[in-house]
Short mmCIF file of C-alpha atoms and ligand atoms in Angstrom, two decimals:
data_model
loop_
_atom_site.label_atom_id
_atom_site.label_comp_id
_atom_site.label_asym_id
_atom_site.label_seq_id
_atom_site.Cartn_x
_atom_site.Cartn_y
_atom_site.Cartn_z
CA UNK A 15 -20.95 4.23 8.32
CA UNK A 16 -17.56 5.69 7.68
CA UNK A 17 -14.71 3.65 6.39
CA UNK A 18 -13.40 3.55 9.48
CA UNK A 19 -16.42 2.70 11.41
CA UNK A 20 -16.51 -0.24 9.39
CA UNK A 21 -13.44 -1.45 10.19
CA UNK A 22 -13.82 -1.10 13.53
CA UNK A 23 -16.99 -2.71 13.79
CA UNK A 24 -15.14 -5.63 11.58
CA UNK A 25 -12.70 -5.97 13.87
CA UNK A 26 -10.17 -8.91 13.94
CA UNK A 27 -6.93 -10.26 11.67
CA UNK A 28 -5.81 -7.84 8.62
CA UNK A 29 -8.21 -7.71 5.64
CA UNK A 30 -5.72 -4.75 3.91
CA UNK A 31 -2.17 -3.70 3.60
CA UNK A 32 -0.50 -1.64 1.66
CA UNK A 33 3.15 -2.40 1.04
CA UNK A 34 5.85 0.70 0.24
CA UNK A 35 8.55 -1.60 -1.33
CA UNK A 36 11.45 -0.23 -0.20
CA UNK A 37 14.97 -1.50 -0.63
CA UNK A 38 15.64 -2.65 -4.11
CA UNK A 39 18.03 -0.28 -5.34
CA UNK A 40 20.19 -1.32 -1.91
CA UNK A 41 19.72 -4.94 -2.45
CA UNK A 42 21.21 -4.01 -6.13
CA UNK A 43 24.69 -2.31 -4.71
CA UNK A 44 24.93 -4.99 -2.07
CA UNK A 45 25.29 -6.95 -4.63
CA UNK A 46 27.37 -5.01 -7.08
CA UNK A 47 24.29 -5.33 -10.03
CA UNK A 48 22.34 -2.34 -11.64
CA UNK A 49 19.57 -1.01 -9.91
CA UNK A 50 17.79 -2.18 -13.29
CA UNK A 51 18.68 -5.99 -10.99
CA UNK A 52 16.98 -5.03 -7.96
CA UNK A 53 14.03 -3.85 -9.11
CA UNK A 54 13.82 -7.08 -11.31
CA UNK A 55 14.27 -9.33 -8.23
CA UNK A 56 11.45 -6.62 -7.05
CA UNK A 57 9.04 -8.19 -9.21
CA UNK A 58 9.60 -11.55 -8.31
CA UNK A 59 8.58 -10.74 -4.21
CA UNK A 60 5.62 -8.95 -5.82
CA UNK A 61 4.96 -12.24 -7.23
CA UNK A 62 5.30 -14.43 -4.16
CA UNK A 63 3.40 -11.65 -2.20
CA UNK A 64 0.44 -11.95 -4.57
CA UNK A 65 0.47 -15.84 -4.44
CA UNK A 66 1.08 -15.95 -0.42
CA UNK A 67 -1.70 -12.80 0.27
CA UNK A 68 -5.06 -14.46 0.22
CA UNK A 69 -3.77 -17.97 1.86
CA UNK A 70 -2.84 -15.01 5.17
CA UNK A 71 -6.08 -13.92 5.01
CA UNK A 72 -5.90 -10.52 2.97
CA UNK A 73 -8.71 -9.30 0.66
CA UNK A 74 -6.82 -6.51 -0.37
CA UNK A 75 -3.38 -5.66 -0.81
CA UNK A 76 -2.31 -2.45 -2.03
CA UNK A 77 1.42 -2.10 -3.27
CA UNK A 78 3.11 1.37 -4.28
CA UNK A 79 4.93 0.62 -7.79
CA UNK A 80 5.47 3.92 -8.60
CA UNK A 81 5.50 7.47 -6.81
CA UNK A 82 4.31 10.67 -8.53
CA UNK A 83 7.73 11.63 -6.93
CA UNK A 84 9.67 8.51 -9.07
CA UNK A 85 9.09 10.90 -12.14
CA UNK A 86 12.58 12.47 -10.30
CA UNK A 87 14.72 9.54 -10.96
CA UNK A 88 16.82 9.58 -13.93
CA UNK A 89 15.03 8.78 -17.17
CA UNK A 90 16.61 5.33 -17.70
CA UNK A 91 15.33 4.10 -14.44
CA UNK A 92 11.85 5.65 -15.02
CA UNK A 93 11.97 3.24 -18.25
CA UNK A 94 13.04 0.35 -16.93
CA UNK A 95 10.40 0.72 -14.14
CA UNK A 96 7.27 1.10 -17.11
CA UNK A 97 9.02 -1.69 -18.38
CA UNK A 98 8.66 -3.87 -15.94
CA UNK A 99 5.56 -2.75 -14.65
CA UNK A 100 4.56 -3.84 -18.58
CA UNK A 101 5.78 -7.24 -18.59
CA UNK A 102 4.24 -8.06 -15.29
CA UNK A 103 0.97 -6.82 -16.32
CA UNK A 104 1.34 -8.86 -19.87
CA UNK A 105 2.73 -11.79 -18.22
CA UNK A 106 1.05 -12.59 -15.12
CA UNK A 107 -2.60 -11.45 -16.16
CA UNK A 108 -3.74 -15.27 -16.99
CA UNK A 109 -2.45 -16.26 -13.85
CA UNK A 110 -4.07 -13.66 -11.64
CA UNK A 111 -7.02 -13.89 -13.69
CA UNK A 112 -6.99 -17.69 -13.30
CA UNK A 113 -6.51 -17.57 -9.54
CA UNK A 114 -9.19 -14.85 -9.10
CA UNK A 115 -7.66 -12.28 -8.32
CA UNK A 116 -8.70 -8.23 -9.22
CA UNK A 117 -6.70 -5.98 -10.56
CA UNK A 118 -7.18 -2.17 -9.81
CA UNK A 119 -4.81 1.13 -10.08
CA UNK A 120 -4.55 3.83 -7.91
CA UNK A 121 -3.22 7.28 -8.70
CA UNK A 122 -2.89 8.96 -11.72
CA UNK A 123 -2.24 6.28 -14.03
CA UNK A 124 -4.35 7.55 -17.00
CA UNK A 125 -1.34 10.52 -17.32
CA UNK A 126 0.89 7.12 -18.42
CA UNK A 127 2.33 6.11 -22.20
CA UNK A 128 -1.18 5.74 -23.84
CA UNK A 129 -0.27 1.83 -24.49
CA UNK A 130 0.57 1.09 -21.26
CA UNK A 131 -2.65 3.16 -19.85
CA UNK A 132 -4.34 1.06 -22.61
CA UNK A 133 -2.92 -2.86 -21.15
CA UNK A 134 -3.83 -1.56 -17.45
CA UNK A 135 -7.54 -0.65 -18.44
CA UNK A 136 -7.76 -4.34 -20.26
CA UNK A 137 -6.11 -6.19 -17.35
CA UNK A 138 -8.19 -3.99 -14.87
CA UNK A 139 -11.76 -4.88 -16.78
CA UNK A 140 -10.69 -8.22 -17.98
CA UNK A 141 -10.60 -9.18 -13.74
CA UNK A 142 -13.70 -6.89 -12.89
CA UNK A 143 -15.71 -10.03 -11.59
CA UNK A 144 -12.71 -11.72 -9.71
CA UNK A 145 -14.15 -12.29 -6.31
CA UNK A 146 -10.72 -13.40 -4.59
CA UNK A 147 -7.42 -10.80 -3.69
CA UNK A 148 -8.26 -7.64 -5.10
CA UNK A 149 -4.87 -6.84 -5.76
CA UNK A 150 -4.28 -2.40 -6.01
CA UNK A 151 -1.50 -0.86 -7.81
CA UNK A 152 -0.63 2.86 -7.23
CA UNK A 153 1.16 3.67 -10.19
CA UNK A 154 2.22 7.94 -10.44
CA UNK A 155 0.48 8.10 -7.40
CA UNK A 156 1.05 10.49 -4.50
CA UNK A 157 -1.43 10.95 -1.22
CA UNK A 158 -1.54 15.01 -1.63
CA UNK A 159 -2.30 14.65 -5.06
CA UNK A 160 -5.32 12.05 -4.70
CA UNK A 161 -6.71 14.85 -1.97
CA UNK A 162 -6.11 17.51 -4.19
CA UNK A 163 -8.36 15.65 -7.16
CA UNK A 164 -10.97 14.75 -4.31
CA UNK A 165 -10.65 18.38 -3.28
CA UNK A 166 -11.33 19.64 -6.77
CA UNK A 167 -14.66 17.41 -7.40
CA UNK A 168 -16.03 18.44 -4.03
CA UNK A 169 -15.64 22.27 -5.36
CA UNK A 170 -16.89 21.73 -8.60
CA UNK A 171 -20.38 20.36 -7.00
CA UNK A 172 -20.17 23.62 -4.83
CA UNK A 173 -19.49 25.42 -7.55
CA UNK A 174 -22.37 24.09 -9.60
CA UNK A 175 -24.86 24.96 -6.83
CA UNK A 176 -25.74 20.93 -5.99
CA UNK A 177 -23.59 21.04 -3.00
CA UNK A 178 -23.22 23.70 0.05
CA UNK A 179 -19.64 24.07 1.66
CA UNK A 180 -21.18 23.22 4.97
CA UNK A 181 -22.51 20.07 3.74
CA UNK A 182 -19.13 18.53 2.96
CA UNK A 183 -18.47 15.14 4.93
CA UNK A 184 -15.80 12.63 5.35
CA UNK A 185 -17.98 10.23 3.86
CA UNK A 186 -18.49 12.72 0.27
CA UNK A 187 -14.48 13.55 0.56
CA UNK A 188 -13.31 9.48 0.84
CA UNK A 189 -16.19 8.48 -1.92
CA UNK A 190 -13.65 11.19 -4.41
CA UNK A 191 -10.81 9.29 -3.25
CA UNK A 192 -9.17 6.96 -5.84
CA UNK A 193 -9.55 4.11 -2.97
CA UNK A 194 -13.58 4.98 -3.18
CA UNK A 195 -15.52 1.63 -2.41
CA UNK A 196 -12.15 -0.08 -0.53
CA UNK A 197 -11.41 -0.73 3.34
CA UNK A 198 -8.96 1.72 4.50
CA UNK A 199 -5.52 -0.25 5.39
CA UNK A 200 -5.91 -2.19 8.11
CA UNK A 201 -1.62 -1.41 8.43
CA UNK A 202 0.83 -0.28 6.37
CA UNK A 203 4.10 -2.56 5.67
CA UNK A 204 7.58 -0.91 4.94
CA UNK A 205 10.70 -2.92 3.74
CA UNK A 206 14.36 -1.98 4.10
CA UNK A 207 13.87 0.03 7.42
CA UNK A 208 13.10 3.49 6.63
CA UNK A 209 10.74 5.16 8.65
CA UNK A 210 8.69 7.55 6.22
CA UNK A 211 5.26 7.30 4.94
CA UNK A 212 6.56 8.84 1.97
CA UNK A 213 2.99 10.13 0.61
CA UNK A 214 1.06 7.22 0.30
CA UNK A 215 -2.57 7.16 1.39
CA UNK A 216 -2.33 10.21 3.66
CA UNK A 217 -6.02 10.37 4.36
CA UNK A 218 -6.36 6.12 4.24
CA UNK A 219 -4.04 5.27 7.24
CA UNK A 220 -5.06 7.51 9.67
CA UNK A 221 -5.78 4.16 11.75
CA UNK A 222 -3.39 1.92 10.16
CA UNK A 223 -1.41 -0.21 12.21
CA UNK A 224 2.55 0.73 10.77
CA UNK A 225 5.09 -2.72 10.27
CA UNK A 226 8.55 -2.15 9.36
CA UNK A 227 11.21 -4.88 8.36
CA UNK A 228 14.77 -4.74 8.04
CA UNK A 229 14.34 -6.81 4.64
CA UNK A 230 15.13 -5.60 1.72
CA UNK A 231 12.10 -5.56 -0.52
CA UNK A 232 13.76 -8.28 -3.15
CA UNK A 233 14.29 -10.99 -0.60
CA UNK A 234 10.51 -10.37 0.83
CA UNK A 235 8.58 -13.63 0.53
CA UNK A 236 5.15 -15.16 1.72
CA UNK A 237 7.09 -16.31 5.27
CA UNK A 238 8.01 -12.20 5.80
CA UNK A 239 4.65 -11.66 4.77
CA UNK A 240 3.37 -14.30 7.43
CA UNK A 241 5.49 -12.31 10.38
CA UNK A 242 4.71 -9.31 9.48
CA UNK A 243 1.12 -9.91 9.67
CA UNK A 244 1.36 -11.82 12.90
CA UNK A 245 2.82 -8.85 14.61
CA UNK A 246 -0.03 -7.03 13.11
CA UNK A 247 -2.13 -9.63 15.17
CA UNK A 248 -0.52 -8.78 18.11
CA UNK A 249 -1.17 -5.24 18.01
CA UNK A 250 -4.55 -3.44 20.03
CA UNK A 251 -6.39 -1.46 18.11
CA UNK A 252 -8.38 1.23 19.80
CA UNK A 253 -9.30 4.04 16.72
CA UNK A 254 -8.93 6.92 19.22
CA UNK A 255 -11.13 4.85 22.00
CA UNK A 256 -9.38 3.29 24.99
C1 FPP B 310 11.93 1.28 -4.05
O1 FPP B 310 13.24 0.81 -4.14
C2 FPP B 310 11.08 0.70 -5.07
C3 FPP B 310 10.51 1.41 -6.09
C4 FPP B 310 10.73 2.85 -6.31
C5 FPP B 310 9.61 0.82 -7.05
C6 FPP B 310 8.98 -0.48 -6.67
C7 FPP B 310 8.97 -1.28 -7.89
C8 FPP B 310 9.05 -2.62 -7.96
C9 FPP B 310 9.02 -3.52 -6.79
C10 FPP B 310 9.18 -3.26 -9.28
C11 FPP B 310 8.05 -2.96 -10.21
C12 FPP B 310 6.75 -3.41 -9.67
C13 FPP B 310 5.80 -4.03 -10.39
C14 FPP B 310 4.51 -4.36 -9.75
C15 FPP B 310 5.98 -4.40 -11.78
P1 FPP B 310 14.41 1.88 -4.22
O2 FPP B 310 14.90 1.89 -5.62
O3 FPP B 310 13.95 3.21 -3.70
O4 FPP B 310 15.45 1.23 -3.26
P2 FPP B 310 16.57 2.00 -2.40
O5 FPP B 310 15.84 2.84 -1.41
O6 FPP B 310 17.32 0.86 -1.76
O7 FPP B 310 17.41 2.77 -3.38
#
């Protein structure tokens, strides 16, 4: 059964979303603060997120940290966003380890400082066995890129003669992906209004239900969270069927 399949054949409330946290650098000037500010308060909703996500229902939730394309922003920014992305991981671990939750990566996060790939492979096998919110990270992570990699394996097992051109499937091309073994998003949340999918899980949401809200990503809390997935609920779902 394809990803999809499954999901339809799941049916029912929202099991995954993926968040593109949008907003903090405009919550920062609204403000008159640093960006450094916003993204801070960033953290903090990624915190309340986490906490409020399995009481709504969600096994997974999938937020985009960090871009490939964030690599653009100047090189003081870039810092203070491994920094924070640091501290969270070295500060919250207990507690998502204590309240079950999973920790995973997306993207190309191995091509990261070699200490901070090192305290994302701990966190990530220290919470293997969590059974509750498997909470996803995509950290230098772009949707064209994660095809590209998928794209490459799939040759390299033509290439070796174990694998015919013709035999390729959606099923071999999405067990490549970095999301192998998840749901595909259920919907996709964006903060702060834009209306871009901004290369994140290109080949996942081809049946995601999209939510946008006005907030700004650093006032997002588990009661945005809560409307945003009602609309969800309020949405029909027909996967190309009618
Ligand atoms: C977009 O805001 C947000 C990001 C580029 C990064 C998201 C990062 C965080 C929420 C903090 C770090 C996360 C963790 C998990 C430690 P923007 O700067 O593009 O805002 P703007 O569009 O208003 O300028």
């Amino acid at each position: 059964m394809t990803a999809v399949a499954a999901s339809v054949a799941e049916g029912g409330g929202c099991r995954h979303l993926a968040i593109i946290m949008d907003g903090n650098g405009r919550w920062a000037q609204a403000k008159r603060l640093p960006r450094i500010a916003g993204h801070r308060e960033g953290v903090q909703a990624v915190r309340r997120v986490v906490e409020a996500a399995p009481t709504l229902g969600l096994d997974v939730l999938t937020l985009y940290a960090f871009s490939s394309e964030n690599w653009k922003r100047p090189a003081d920014e870039v810092s203070d966003l491994m920094g924070l992305l640091r501290h969270y991981v070295q500060h919250e671990l207990d507690t998502l380890h204590r309240n079950g939750v999973r920790l995973d990566f997306i993207g190309d996060w191995q091509a990261l400082k070699p200490d901070l790939v090192q305290l994302l492979a701990t966190a990530r096998d220290k919470t293997r066995s969590n059974s509750g919110l498997r909470l996803v990270m995509a950290l230098n992570y772009g949707g064209q890129g994660e095809i590209v990699r998928a794209a490459r394996a799939l040759a390299a097992d033509v290439a070796a003669g174990t694998l015919a051109p013709d035999g390729i499937t959606t099923d071999m091309l999405e067990a490549r992906l970095d999301t192998a073994g998840l749901p595909p998003p259920d919907a996709v949340l964006r903060t702060s209004g834009e209306l871009r999918l901004s290369n994140f899980l290109l080949w996942q949401t081809a049946y995601a239900e999209f939510l946008v809200t006005e907030t700004l990503w650093p006032d997002f809390d588990g009661a945005a969270l809560a409307a945003a997935l009602d609309e969800f609920s309020r949405r029909e779902r027909r996967f190309g069927g009618r």
